[in-house]
CSV table of C-alpha atoms in Angstrom, one decimal:
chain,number,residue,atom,x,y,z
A,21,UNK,CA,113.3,87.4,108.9
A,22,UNK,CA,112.9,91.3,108.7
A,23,UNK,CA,109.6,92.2,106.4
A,24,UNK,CA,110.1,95.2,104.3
A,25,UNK,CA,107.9,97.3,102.6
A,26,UNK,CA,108.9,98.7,99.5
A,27,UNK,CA,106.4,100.7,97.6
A,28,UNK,CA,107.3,101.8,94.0
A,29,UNK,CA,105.9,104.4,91.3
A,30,UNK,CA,108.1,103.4,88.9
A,31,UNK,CA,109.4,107.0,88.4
A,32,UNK,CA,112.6,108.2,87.5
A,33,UNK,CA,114.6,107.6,91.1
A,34,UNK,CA,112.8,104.0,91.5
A,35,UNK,CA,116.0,102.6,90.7
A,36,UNK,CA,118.0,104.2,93.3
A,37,UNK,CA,115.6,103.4,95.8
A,38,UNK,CA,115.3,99.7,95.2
A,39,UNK,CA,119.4,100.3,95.4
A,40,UNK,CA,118.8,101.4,99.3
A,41,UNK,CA,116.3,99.0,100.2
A,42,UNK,CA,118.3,96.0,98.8
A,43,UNK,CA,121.4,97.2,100.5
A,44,UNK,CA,119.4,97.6,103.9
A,45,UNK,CA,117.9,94.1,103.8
A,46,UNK,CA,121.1,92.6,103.2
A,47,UNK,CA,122.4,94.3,106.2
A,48,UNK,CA,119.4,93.5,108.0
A,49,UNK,CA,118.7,89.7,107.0
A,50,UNK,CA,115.3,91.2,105.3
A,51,UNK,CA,112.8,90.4,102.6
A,52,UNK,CA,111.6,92.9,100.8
A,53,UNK,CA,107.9,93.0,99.7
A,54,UNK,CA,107.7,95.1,97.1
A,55,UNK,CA,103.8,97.3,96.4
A,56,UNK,CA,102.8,99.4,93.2
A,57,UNK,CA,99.6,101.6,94.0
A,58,UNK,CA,97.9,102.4,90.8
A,59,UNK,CA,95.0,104.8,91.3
A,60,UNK,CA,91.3,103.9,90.8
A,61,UNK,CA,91.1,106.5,87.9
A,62,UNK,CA,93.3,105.0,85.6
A,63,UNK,CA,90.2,104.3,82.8
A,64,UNK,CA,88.5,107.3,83.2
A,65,UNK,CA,88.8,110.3,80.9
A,66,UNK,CA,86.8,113.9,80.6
A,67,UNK,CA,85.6,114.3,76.6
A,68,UNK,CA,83.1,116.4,75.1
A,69,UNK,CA,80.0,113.7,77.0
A,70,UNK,CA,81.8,114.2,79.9
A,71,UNK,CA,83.2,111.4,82.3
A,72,UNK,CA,83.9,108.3,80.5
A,73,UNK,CA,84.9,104.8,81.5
A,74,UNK,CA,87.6,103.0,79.3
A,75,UNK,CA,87.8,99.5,81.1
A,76,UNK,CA,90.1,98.7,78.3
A,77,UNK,CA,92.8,101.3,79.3
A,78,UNK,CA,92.6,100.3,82.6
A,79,UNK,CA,93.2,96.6,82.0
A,80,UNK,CA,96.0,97.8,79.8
A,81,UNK,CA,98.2,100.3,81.7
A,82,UNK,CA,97.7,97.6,84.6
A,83,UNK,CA,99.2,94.8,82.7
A,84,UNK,CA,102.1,97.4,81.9
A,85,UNK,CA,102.2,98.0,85.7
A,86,UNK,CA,102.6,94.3,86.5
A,87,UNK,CA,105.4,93.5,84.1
A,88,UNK,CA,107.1,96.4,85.4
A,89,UNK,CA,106.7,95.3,88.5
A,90,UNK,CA,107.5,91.5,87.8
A,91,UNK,CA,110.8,93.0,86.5
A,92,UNK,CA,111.7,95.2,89.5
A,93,UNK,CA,110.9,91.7,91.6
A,94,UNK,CA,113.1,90.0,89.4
A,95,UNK,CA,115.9,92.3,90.0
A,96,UNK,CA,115.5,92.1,93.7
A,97,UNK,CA,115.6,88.3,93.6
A,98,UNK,CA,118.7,88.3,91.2
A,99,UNK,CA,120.8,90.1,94.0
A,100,UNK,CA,120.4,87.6,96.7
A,101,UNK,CA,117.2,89.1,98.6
A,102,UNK,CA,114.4,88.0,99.1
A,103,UNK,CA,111.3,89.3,97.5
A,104,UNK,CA,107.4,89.4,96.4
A,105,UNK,CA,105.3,91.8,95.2
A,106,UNK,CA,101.7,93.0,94.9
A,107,UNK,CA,100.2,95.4,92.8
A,108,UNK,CA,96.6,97.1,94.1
A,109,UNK,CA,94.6,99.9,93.3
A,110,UNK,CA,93.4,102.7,95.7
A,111,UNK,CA,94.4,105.5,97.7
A,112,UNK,CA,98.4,104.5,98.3
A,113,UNK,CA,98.6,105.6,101.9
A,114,UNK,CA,96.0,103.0,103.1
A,115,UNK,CA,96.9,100.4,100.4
A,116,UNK,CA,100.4,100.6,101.8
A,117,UNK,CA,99.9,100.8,105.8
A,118,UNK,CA,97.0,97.5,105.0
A,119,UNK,CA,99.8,95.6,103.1
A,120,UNK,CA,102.1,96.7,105.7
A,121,UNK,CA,99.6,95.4,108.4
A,122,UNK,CA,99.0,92.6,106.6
A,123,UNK,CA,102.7,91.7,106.2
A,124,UNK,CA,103.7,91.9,110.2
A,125,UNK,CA,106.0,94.5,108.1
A,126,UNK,CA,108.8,95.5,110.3
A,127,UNK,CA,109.9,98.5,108.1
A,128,UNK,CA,108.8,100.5,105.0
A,129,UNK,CA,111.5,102.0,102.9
A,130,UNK,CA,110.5,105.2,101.2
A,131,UNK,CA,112.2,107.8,98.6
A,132,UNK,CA,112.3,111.3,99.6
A,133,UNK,CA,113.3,113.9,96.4
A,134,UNK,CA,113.7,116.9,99.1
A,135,UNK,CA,110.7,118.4,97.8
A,136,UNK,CA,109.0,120.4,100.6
A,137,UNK,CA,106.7,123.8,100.8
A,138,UNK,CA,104.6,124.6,97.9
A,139,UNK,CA,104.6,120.9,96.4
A,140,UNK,CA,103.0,119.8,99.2
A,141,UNK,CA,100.1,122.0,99.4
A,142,UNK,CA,99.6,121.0,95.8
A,143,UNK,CA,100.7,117.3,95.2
A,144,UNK,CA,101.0,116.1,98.6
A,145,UNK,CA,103.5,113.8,99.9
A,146,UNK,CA,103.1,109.9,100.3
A,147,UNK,CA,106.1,109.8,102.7
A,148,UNK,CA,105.1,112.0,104.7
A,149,UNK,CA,101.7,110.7,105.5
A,150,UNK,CA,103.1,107.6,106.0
A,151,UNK,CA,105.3,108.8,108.2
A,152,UNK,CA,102.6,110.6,110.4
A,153,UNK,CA,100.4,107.3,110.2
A,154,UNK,CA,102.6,104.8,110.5
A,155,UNK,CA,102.7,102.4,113.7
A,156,UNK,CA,105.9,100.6,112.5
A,157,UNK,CA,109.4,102.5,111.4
A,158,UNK,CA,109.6,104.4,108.0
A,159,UNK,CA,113.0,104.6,107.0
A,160,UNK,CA,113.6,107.2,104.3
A,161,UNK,CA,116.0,107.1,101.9
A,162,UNK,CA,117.6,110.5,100.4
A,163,UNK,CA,116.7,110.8,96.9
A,164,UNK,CA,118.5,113.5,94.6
A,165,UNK,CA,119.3,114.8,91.6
């Protein structure tokens, strides 16, 4: 069986991604295995005594993260693929190429919103790095308006 990757931010577009992925496993007798990236940050905020550490918030928006998740999975499984998922913290590019690693992945489906210039000096983009960085296929899927 085919190993896919398929990370998810669970922005506005997520559901036409897991739309192309599905569709592509199907063709390609795959199993998708499905990654959410939360940053390391997520408890911290910046108040009048500075940095602060909410472990609370971060316990919180992580639960959130992994019914979310658990949901997307859920959706996956419900159309006759295959699927798992993991959620991790840390810098996505190298969570993503370790779990792909780790998976004997044979692909990782991405989103592309056909941002370019000016957004990437600033934001950066995750498929592109993992494009640059990745020893194993990156197939990326068109996302619009």
């Amino acid at each position: 069986m085919i190993n896919i990757i398929l990370p998810v931010d669970f922005g506005e577009k997520t559901n036409q991604l897991i739309d192309g992925a599905v569709k592509f496993a199907k063709e390609v007798n795959g199993k998708i295995c499905l990654i959410h990236v939360a940053p390391t940050d997520i408890g911290f905020a910046i108040g009048d005594m500075g940095y602060q550490y909410f472990p609370e918030i971060e316990e919180n928006e992580i639960r959130e993260e992994l019914v979310l998740l658990n949901k997307i999975n859920q959706k996956i499984l419900a159309q006759g693929v295959e699927c798992e998922h993991i959620l991790k913290q840390g810098i996505a590019k190298d969570i993503i190429l370790e779990y792909a690693n780790l998976k004997k992945a044979d692909y990782i489906v991405m989103g592309s919103h056909g941002r370019s210039g000016i957004y990437d000096v600033f934001v950066g983009s995750l498929t592109k790095g993992l494009t640059k960085s990745s020893k194993i296929p990156v197939l990326v899927l068109p996302i619009h308006e």
